[in-house]
Amino acid sequence: MLILVFSITLITFASSQILPDTIVISKFSSFIDSTLSQGVDVTNSSDYLILKTSEQENLAKKRRATITYYGTGEPKTSTGDRDTVTGNPMKVIDGDSRTFCQIRPGGDGSYILIDLLALRRINKVVIITFGLNQSLRPRAYTIYAGIDSLQLTRIVQKTDNQDVKTLDIFDPIIARFVKISFDVVDRFSSTVIAEIEVYGVGYLSSGEYYSKVIDVGQPVNWGWAEWEAELPEGTGITFQFRTGSSPSVNDTWSQWSPEISSFEVLKVTEPRRYIQFKVNLSTSSTETPILKRLSIFYHKKLVAKSITLEVEPSVVPILKRTEITCNFDVEVDDNSLGIDTLIIFTPSPANVESVTLNGNPVAYSVISSPEYVKIAFQQPINSSSRISVKLSLTLYLDINEFPSVVISKMTASNPQFVDTRKRGNLNSWTVLTTDVPEKLIVDLQINPNPFSPNGDGLNDKTQISFFLANLLVERNLKIQIFDLTGRLIKTIFDGQSKAFAYISSNSFTWDGRDENGRLVRPGVYLLRVAINADTGVESVFKTITVVY
C-alpha cells in the first residue's frame, strides 16, 4: 500500500510581519456536527477522521444498473414497445421497495448488472421480491462479481429458491460489478424484483464531515489551512469553508468555498467571527484516507474593519469597449493595518484609467494581467474613505463579477477579501451585459500580419485573438491554418470551450510551421476559426501572410 503523508507549510514570515493565530483540530470527534455528517467515522480511529465501514450500508443503492433480457422476458406496453416503467433496472437500487423491475415468463437467463462505481470488498447480497409475493420470487438465480464487467466470477448459485427475501453470504471478494442472472423464470408468472442490496466489509466510497460552528471571539481575516493526512493510492481529501457573523448558520453566511486539496488562501467572506469547515473523503480502492490534523490560520489584525465594493454601471453593452467604476467603501479603526495593495479580479483583460481617493487623484502603480489588475499605493490608506478605480474593458459574458482583495504589508501572505452588498438578487460587484451578439465568434484579429518567422526575434510569431461569446456550455472549437488550395497546414487548437476572451496572453499563436514542424513557404494562408453552434458550425476566415 502506498501511503502519502500530505502536510503543507508554505508560509514564511518576514520579521516585520504579524504572526497569525491558529485553530488546531486533532480530535475530530470534538468538532463534528453529527446531524450533517455522513459516511465518516471519528470514534474508532484514535479521533482521526476516516471513512465509515460498509457493513451496514447498501453499496448498490443509487449507483448504476442495467438489464439484459433473453427470450420473452422483456416487458411490453400495449403497443408492443418495451415498457420503460416496469423494465427500468434502476428501480431495484433506488432504496424504495414500492418500485420494481419485471422479467416476463420465458425470460430465462435475463440478468441485472449493478455497477458499484468503485472497488468494494463485498460479502453479502440480498434480493427482495416485490410485495414479498411468493409467486413473483426468483426461482433459480446465480450471482457473479468482479472488477471487470466482462470477466466475472460465479460466487453463488441457487437452483431452487423458495425465499421472497434472499440472503446470500460468501467469502469477501473485491468487486466493482455484481451480476444477478435469473436462470429460471416461471412459465406462467413473472419474476418481479423490488430491490437488490449489496453489502460488504471495508470502507464506503465517500463521506462528508461537517464541523460545528467555531467561534474565534471577534471578526478576523481568515487565512489558509494546513493539514496532515495519509492518502493511500486511490483515496482523496478535499476541504471547504464558510464564514458568518452569527453563531448559527443562516442566509447571511457565505456559501461554501470551492473545494481545495492543496494550499490556497481561503475564499470566504471576511472579516467574520465564525467559521465552519467541511471535509470530503473519497476512495476508489478498498482503503480509506486518514485525516490526522487540520489547522486554520487567521489574523486578528485586519487590513480594514470593513471594505465593500459596488461596481457602476450595473449594465453595459456586450462586446463593446466600455468603462466601469469600482467603488470601494473603506472603514478603518484602531485594529486596522491599512491598505497597501488592491487587487481586482476581472472577467476579461482591463486597463486602469484612474484611481481616486475621496474624489482626489492618488499616487499608485499598476501590474495588469488577463485575470486581474494589481494596484499598489505609494502611501497606505489608513483612514475611512472611498477608493474609486475606473477600468476600461470589453465584457463578453452575460454576468460579470469583480471580486477583489486588499493587502497590508504587515500580513502580506493573507489578503482580506472585499465584501459585497446585495443589489436585487445579485452581488453589488456584478455587471450584466445586454444586446447579445448575433455571432459566437467576435472581433477576430491577427497581429502582426504579415509576419516573418525567420528566427531574427522580430515578428517571428503572430497572435490570433477573438472573443467567444454567448456560450454557457462547452462546444468544440477549432483553429486551423490552410493553404489556398484548401490543404490543412496546421491545427492550432481542437478542443472544448465555453465563452471566453482569447485575447492578450490568452490568445493563440502561430509560428509559421506546419504539422511536421517545418517552416511554411512565404505566401498567403487561410485562418479558419470554427465553433459548433446549435444551428450548425459557425466559421470565420481571415488571411495570414508569411514573408521572409
Short mmCIF file of N, CA and C in Angstrom, two decimals, residues 31-142:
data_model
loop_
_atom_site.label_atom_id
_atom_site.label_comp_id
_atom_site.label_asym_id
_atom_site.label_seq_id
_atom_site.Cartn_x
_atom_site.Cartn_y
_atom_site.Cartn_z
N PHE A 31 -15.36 18.10 17.34
CA PHE A 31 -15.81 19.19 16.49
C PHE A 31 -16.92 18.78 15.52
N ILE A 32 -17.30 17.50 15.51
CA ILE A 32 -18.21 17.02 14.48
C ILE A 32 -19.64 17.52 14.69
N ASP A 33 -20.29 17.91 13.63
CA ASP A 33 -21.73 18.16 13.60
C ASP A 33 -22.37 16.87 13.09
N SER A 34 -22.84 16.07 14.02
CA SER A 34 -23.33 14.73 13.67
C SER A 34 -24.64 14.77 12.91
N THR A 35 -25.37 15.90 12.95
CA THR A 35 -26.63 15.98 12.22
C THR A 35 -26.40 16.14 10.72
N LEU A 36 -25.26 16.69 10.32
CA LEU A 36 -24.96 16.90 8.90
C LEU A 36 -24.00 15.87 8.34
N SER A 37 -23.07 15.41 9.18
CA SER A 37 -22.03 14.50 8.70
C SER A 37 -22.62 13.14 8.35
N GLN A 38 -22.04 12.52 7.31
CA GLN A 38 -22.50 11.19 6.91
C GLN A 38 -21.36 10.44 6.26
N GLY A 39 -21.32 9.13 6.50
CA GLY A 39 -20.34 8.27 5.85
C GLY A 39 -18.94 8.37 6.42
N VAL A 40 -18.78 9.01 7.60
CA VAL A 40 -17.45 9.16 8.18
C VAL A 40 -17.45 8.60 9.60
N ASP A 41 -16.24 8.31 10.10
CA ASP A 41 -16.07 7.72 11.43
C ASP A 41 -14.99 8.50 12.17
N VAL A 42 -15.30 8.91 13.40
CA VAL A 42 -14.31 9.60 14.23
C VAL A 42 -14.15 8.93 15.59
N THR A 43 -14.83 7.81 15.80
CA THR A 43 -14.83 7.17 17.11
C THR A 43 -13.96 5.93 17.19
N ASN A 44 -13.67 5.32 16.05
CA ASN A 44 -12.89 4.07 16.06
C ASN A 44 -11.52 4.24 15.43
N SER A 45 -11.00 5.47 15.48
CA SER A 45 -9.76 5.73 14.75
C SER A 45 -8.85 6.70 15.50
N SER A 46 -8.81 6.57 16.83
CA SER A 46 -7.95 7.44 17.65
C SER A 46 -8.26 8.91 17.42
N ASP A 47 -9.55 9.22 17.20
CA ASP A 47 -10.02 10.59 16.95
C ASP A 47 -9.60 11.13 15.59
N TYR A 48 -8.92 10.31 14.77
CA TYR A 48 -8.67 10.72 13.40
C TYR A 48 -9.97 10.62 12.61
N LEU A 49 -9.98 11.22 11.43
CA LEU A 49 -11.17 11.20 10.58
C LEU A 49 -10.95 10.21 9.44
N ILE A 50 -11.83 9.21 9.32
CA ILE A 50 -11.75 8.21 8.26
C ILE A 50 -13.15 7.97 7.70
N LEU A 51 -13.22 7.18 6.63
CA LEU A 51 -14.50 6.77 6.08
C LEU A 51 -15.14 5.70 6.96
N LYS A 52 -16.42 5.65 6.94
CA LYS A 52 -17.17 4.65 7.69
C LYS A 52 -17.05 3.29 7.00
N THR A 53 -17.06 2.23 7.79
CA THR A 53 -17.06 0.90 7.20
C THR A 53 -18.45 0.60 6.63
N SER A 54 -18.48 -0.38 5.72
CA SER A 54 -19.67 -0.54 4.88
C SER A 54 -20.57 -1.69 5.27
N GLU A 55 -20.36 -2.30 6.46
CA GLU A 55 -21.16 -3.47 6.82
C GLU A 55 -22.66 -3.19 6.84
N GLN A 56 -23.06 -1.99 7.26
CA GLN A 56 -24.48 -1.67 7.39
C GLN A 56 -24.98 -0.80 6.25
N GLU A 57 -24.15 -0.55 5.26
CA GLU A 57 -24.53 0.33 4.16
C GLU A 57 -24.78 -0.48 2.89
N ASN A 58 -25.90 -0.21 2.23
CA ASN A 58 -26.22 -0.84 0.96
C ASN A 58 -25.35 -0.20 -0.12
N LEU A 59 -24.32 -0.90 -0.58
CA LEU A 59 -23.36 -0.35 -1.53
C LEU A 59 -23.95 -0.15 -2.92
N ALA A 60 -25.07 -0.82 -3.19
CA ALA A 60 -25.68 -0.72 -4.53
C ALA A 60 -26.65 0.46 -4.64
N LYS A 61 -27.09 0.99 -3.52
CA LYS A 61 -28.16 1.99 -3.53
C LYS A 61 -27.77 3.22 -4.34
N LYS A 62 -28.61 3.51 -5.34
CA LYS A 62 -28.48 4.69 -6.19
C LYS A 62 -27.14 4.75 -6.91
N ARG A 63 -26.59 3.57 -7.22
CA ARG A 63 -25.40 3.54 -8.06
C ARG A 63 -25.84 3.44 -9.53
N ARG A 64 -25.58 2.34 -10.19
CA ARG A 64 -25.94 2.22 -11.60
C ARG A 64 -26.33 0.77 -11.89
N ALA A 65 -27.39 0.56 -12.68
CA ALA A 65 -27.84 -0.79 -13.01
C ALA A 65 -28.34 -0.84 -14.44
N THR A 66 -28.07 -1.95 -15.10
CA THR A 66 -28.60 -2.22 -16.44
C THR A 66 -29.23 -3.60 -16.45
N ILE A 67 -30.10 -3.85 -17.42
CA ILE A 67 -30.74 -5.16 -17.51
C ILE A 67 -30.64 -5.67 -18.94
N THR A 68 -30.39 -6.94 -19.08
CA THR A 68 -30.36 -7.62 -20.38
C THR A 68 -31.42 -8.71 -20.37
N TYR A 69 -32.35 -8.65 -21.33
CA TYR A 69 -33.44 -9.62 -21.41
C TYR A 69 -33.12 -10.70 -22.43
N TYR A 70 -33.52 -11.91 -22.10
CA TYR A 70 -33.46 -13.02 -23.05
C TYR A 70 -34.87 -13.59 -23.25
N GLY A 71 -35.04 -14.27 -24.36
CA GLY A 71 -36.33 -14.90 -24.64
C GLY A 71 -37.44 -13.88 -24.68
N THR A 72 -38.54 -14.18 -24.02
CA THR A 72 -39.70 -13.28 -23.99
C THR A 72 -39.77 -12.49 -22.69
N GLY A 73 -38.62 -12.31 -22.03
CA GLY A 73 -38.61 -11.68 -20.71
C GLY A 73 -38.82 -10.19 -20.70
N GLU A 74 -38.71 -9.53 -21.85
CA GLU A 74 -38.81 -8.07 -21.88
C GLU A 74 -40.26 -7.63 -21.69
N PRO A 75 -40.53 -6.74 -20.69
CA PRO A 75 -41.91 -6.26 -20.51
C PRO A 75 -42.31 -5.36 -21.67
N LYS A 76 -43.60 -5.49 -22.08
CA LYS A 76 -44.07 -4.76 -23.25
C LYS A 76 -45.26 -3.86 -22.87
N THR A 77 -45.39 -2.77 -23.62
CA THR A 77 -46.58 -1.93 -23.50
C THR A 77 -47.68 -2.49 -24.39
N SER A 78 -48.84 -1.88 -24.37
CA SER A 78 -49.96 -2.34 -25.20
C SER A 78 -49.67 -2.19 -26.68
N THR A 79 -48.69 -1.31 -27.02
CA THR A 79 -48.34 -1.12 -28.44
C THR A 79 -47.19 -2.02 -28.87
N GLY A 80 -46.68 -2.86 -27.94
CA GLY A 80 -45.61 -3.78 -28.28
C GLY A 80 -44.20 -3.25 -28.05
N ASP A 81 -44.09 -2.01 -27.57
CA ASP A 81 -42.77 -1.45 -27.26
C ASP A 81 -42.33 -1.87 -25.87
N ARG A 82 -41.00 -1.73 -25.61
CA ARG A 82 -40.51 -2.05 -24.26
C ARG A 82 -41.16 -1.09 -23.26
N ASP A 83 -41.63 -1.67 -22.16
CA ASP A 83 -42.21 -0.87 -21.07
C ASP A 83 -41.05 -0.33 -20.22
N THR A 84 -40.76 0.97 -20.35
CA THR A 84 -39.62 1.56 -19.65
C THR A 84 -39.92 1.83 -18.18
N VAL A 85 -41.17 1.61 -17.76
CA VAL A 85 -41.51 1.77 -16.34
C VAL A 85 -41.22 0.48 -15.59
N THR A 86 -41.82 -0.62 -16.02
CA THR A 86 -41.60 -1.89 -15.33
C THR A 86 -40.30 -2.57 -15.78
N GLY A 87 -39.65 -2.01 -16.80
CA GLY A 87 -38.39 -2.58 -17.26
C GLY A 87 -37.19 -1.71 -16.94
N ASN A 88 -37.32 -0.85 -15.95
CA ASN A 88 -36.25 0.06 -15.56
C ASN A 88 -35.43 -0.56 -14.43
N PRO A 89 -34.19 -0.99 -14.68
CA PRO A 89 -33.40 -1.68 -13.65
C PRO A 89 -32.99 -0.76 -12.50
N MET A 90 -32.99 0.58 -12.72
CA MET A 90 -32.63 1.49 -11.63
C MET A 90 -33.64 1.41 -10.48
N LYS A 91 -34.83 0.85 -10.76
CA LYS A 91 -35.83 0.71 -9.70
C LYS A 91 -35.40 -0.29 -8.63
N VAL A 92 -34.49 -1.21 -8.96
CA VAL A 92 -34.10 -2.21 -7.96
C VAL A 92 -32.97 -1.72 -7.06
N ILE A 93 -32.44 -0.51 -7.33
CA ILE A 93 -31.38 0.02 -6.47
C ILE A 93 -31.73 1.42 -5.98
N ASP A 94 -33.03 1.76 -6.00
CA ASP A 94 -33.43 3.11 -5.58
C ASP A 94 -33.76 3.19 -4.10
N GLY A 95 -33.68 2.06 -3.37
CA GLY A 95 -33.97 2.06 -1.95
C GLY A 95 -35.46 2.10 -1.62
N ASP A 96 -36.31 1.94 -2.63
CA ASP A 96 -37.76 2.02 -2.44
C ASP A 96 -38.37 0.69 -2.85
N SER A 97 -38.87 -0.09 -1.90
CA SER A 97 -39.42 -1.42 -2.20
C SER A 97 -40.78 -1.34 -2.89
N ARG A 98 -41.32 -0.12 -3.05
CA ARG A 98 -42.61 0.02 -3.75
C ARG A 98 -42.44 0.07 -5.26
N THR A 99 -41.21 0.20 -5.73
CA THR A 99 -40.94 0.19 -7.16
C THR A 99 -40.31 -1.15 -7.53
N PHE A 100 -40.29 -1.48 -8.82
CA PHE A 100 -39.84 -2.82 -9.19
C PHE A 100 -39.37 -2.86 -10.63
N CYS A 101 -38.72 -3.98 -10.97
CA CYS A 101 -38.33 -4.30 -12.33
C CYS A 101 -38.82 -5.72 -12.63
N GLN A 102 -39.41 -5.91 -13.81
CA GLN A 102 -40.12 -7.15 -14.14
C GLN A 102 -39.39 -7.94 -15.23
N ILE A 103 -39.39 -9.27 -15.07
CA ILE A 103 -38.95 -10.20 -16.12
C ILE A 103 -40.12 -11.13 -16.43
N ARG A 104 -40.57 -11.11 -17.66
CA ARG A 104 -41.77 -11.86 -18.02
C ARG A 104 -41.46 -13.36 -18.15
N PRO A 105 -42.52 -14.20 -18.11
CA PRO A 105 -42.33 -15.64 -18.33
C PRO A 105 -41.60 -15.89 -19.66
N GLY A 106 -40.72 -16.87 -19.64
CA GLY A 106 -39.93 -17.17 -20.83
C GLY A 106 -38.64 -16.37 -20.90
N GLY A 107 -38.32 -15.63 -19.85
CA GLY A 107 -37.11 -14.81 -19.86
C GLY A 107 -35.94 -15.46 -19.16
N ASP A 108 -35.84 -16.79 -19.21
CA ASP A 108 -34.73 -17.50 -18.57
C ASP A 108 -33.39 -16.93 -19.01
N GLY A 109 -32.50 -16.67 -18.05
CA GLY A 109 -31.17 -16.17 -18.37
C GLY A 109 -31.05 -14.66 -18.38
N SER A 110 -32.18 -13.95 -18.29
CA SER A 110 -32.11 -12.48 -18.21
C SER A 110 -31.32 -12.09 -16.95
N TYR A 111 -30.62 -10.97 -17.03
CA TYR A 111 -29.79 -10.61 -15.86
C TYR A 111 -29.75 -9.10 -15.65
N ILE A 112 -29.50 -8.74 -14.38
CA ILE A 112 -29.30 -7.35 -13.98
C ILE A 112 -27.84 -7.19 -13.58
N LEU A 113 -27.18 -6.16 -14.14
CA LEU A 113 -25.77 -5.88 -13.82
C LEU A 113 -25.72 -4.58 -13.04
N ILE A 114 -25.13 -4.62 -11.85
CA ILE A 114 -25.02 -3.45 -10.98
C ILE A 114 -23.58 -2.98 -10.95
N ASP A 115 -23.36 -1.71 -11.21
CA ASP A 115 -22.05 -1.08 -11.13
C ASP A 115 -21.98 -0.30 -9.82
N LEU A 116 -21.10 -0.73 -8.91
CA LEU A 116 -20.95 -0.06 -7.62
C LEU A 116 -20.16 1.25 -7.73
N LEU A 117 -19.60 1.51 -8.93
CA LEU A 117 -18.87 2.75 -9.24
C LEU A 117 -17.55 2.88 -8.49
N ALA A 118 -17.14 1.85 -7.78
CA ALA A 118 -15.84 1.85 -7.10
C ALA A 118 -15.55 0.42 -6.66
N LEU A 119 -14.29 0.12 -6.44
CA LEU A 119 -13.93 -1.20 -5.93
C LEU A 119 -14.39 -1.34 -4.49
N ARG A 120 -15.07 -2.42 -4.19
CA ARG A 120 -15.56 -2.69 -2.84
C ARG A 120 -15.24 -4.14 -2.49
N ARG A 121 -15.11 -4.40 -1.20
CA ARG A 121 -14.92 -5.78 -0.74
C ARG A 121 -16.28 -6.27 -0.26
N ILE A 122 -16.99 -7.02 -1.11
CA ILE A 122 -18.38 -7.39 -0.82
C ILE A 122 -18.44 -8.81 -0.26
N ASN A 123 -19.48 -9.06 0.56
CA ASN A 123 -19.65 -10.40 1.12
C ASN A 123 -21.12 -10.77 1.33
N LYS A 124 -22.06 -9.94 0.83
CA LYS A 124 -23.48 -10.26 1.06
C LYS A 124 -24.34 -9.62 -0.02
N VAL A 125 -25.32 -10.39 -0.53
CA VAL A 125 -26.29 -9.88 -1.50
C VAL A 125 -27.68 -10.28 -1.03
N VAL A 126 -28.60 -9.31 -1.09
CA VAL A 126 -30.00 -9.54 -0.72
C VAL A 126 -30.87 -9.22 -1.94
N ILE A 127 -31.81 -10.14 -2.27
CA ILE A 127 -32.77 -9.92 -3.35
C ILE A 127 -34.16 -9.92 -2.73
N ILE A 128 -34.91 -8.81 -2.94
CA ILE A 128 -36.23 -8.66 -2.33
C ILE A 128 -37.29 -8.73 -3.42
N THR A 129 -38.21 -9.68 -3.30
CA THR A 129 -39.30 -9.84 -4.25
C THR A 129 -40.36 -8.76 -4.02
N PHE A 130 -40.91 -8.24 -5.09
CA PHE A 130 -41.90 -7.17 -4.99
C PHE A 130 -43.11 -7.66 -4.19
N GLY A 131 -43.50 -6.89 -3.17
CA GLY A 131 -44.65 -7.22 -2.35
C GLY A 131 -44.46 -8.48 -1.53
N LEU A 132 -43.24 -9.02 -1.50
CA LEU A 132 -42.95 -10.31 -0.82
C LEU A 132 -43.93 -11.39 -1.29
N ASN A 133 -44.25 -11.32 -2.58
CA ASN A 133 -45.22 -12.24 -3.18
C ASN A 133 -44.51 -13.50 -3.63
N GLN A 134 -44.93 -14.65 -3.08
CA GLN A 134 -44.25 -15.92 -3.34
C GLN A 134 -44.24 -16.27 -4.83
N SER A 135 -45.30 -15.92 -5.56
CA SER A 135 -45.37 -16.31 -6.98
C SER A 135 -44.47 -15.45 -7.85
N LEU A 136 -43.97 -14.33 -7.33
CA LEU A 136 -43.13 -13.43 -8.11
C LEU A 136 -41.64 -13.61 -7.79
N ARG A 137 -41.29 -14.55 -6.92
CA ARG A 137 -39.91 -14.72 -6.46
C ARG A 137 -39.01 -15.24 -7.59
N PRO A 138 -37.72 -15.02 -7.50
CA PRO A 138 -36.78 -15.66 -8.45
C PRO A 138 -36.67 -17.16 -8.14
N ARG A 139 -36.98 -18.01 -9.13
CA ARG A 139 -36.98 -19.47 -8.91
C ARG A 139 -35.57 -20.03 -8.79
N ALA A 140 -34.71 -19.57 -9.68
CA ALA A 140 -33.31 -20.01 -9.67
C ALA A 140 -32.47 -18.84 -10.16
N TYR A 141 -31.33 -18.63 -9.50
CA TYR A 141 -30.50 -17.47 -9.88
C TYR A 141 -29.04 -17.77 -9.58
N THR A 142 -28.18 -17.00 -10.22
CA THR A 142 -26.74 -17.08 -9.99
C THR A 142 -26.22 -15.67 -9.80
#
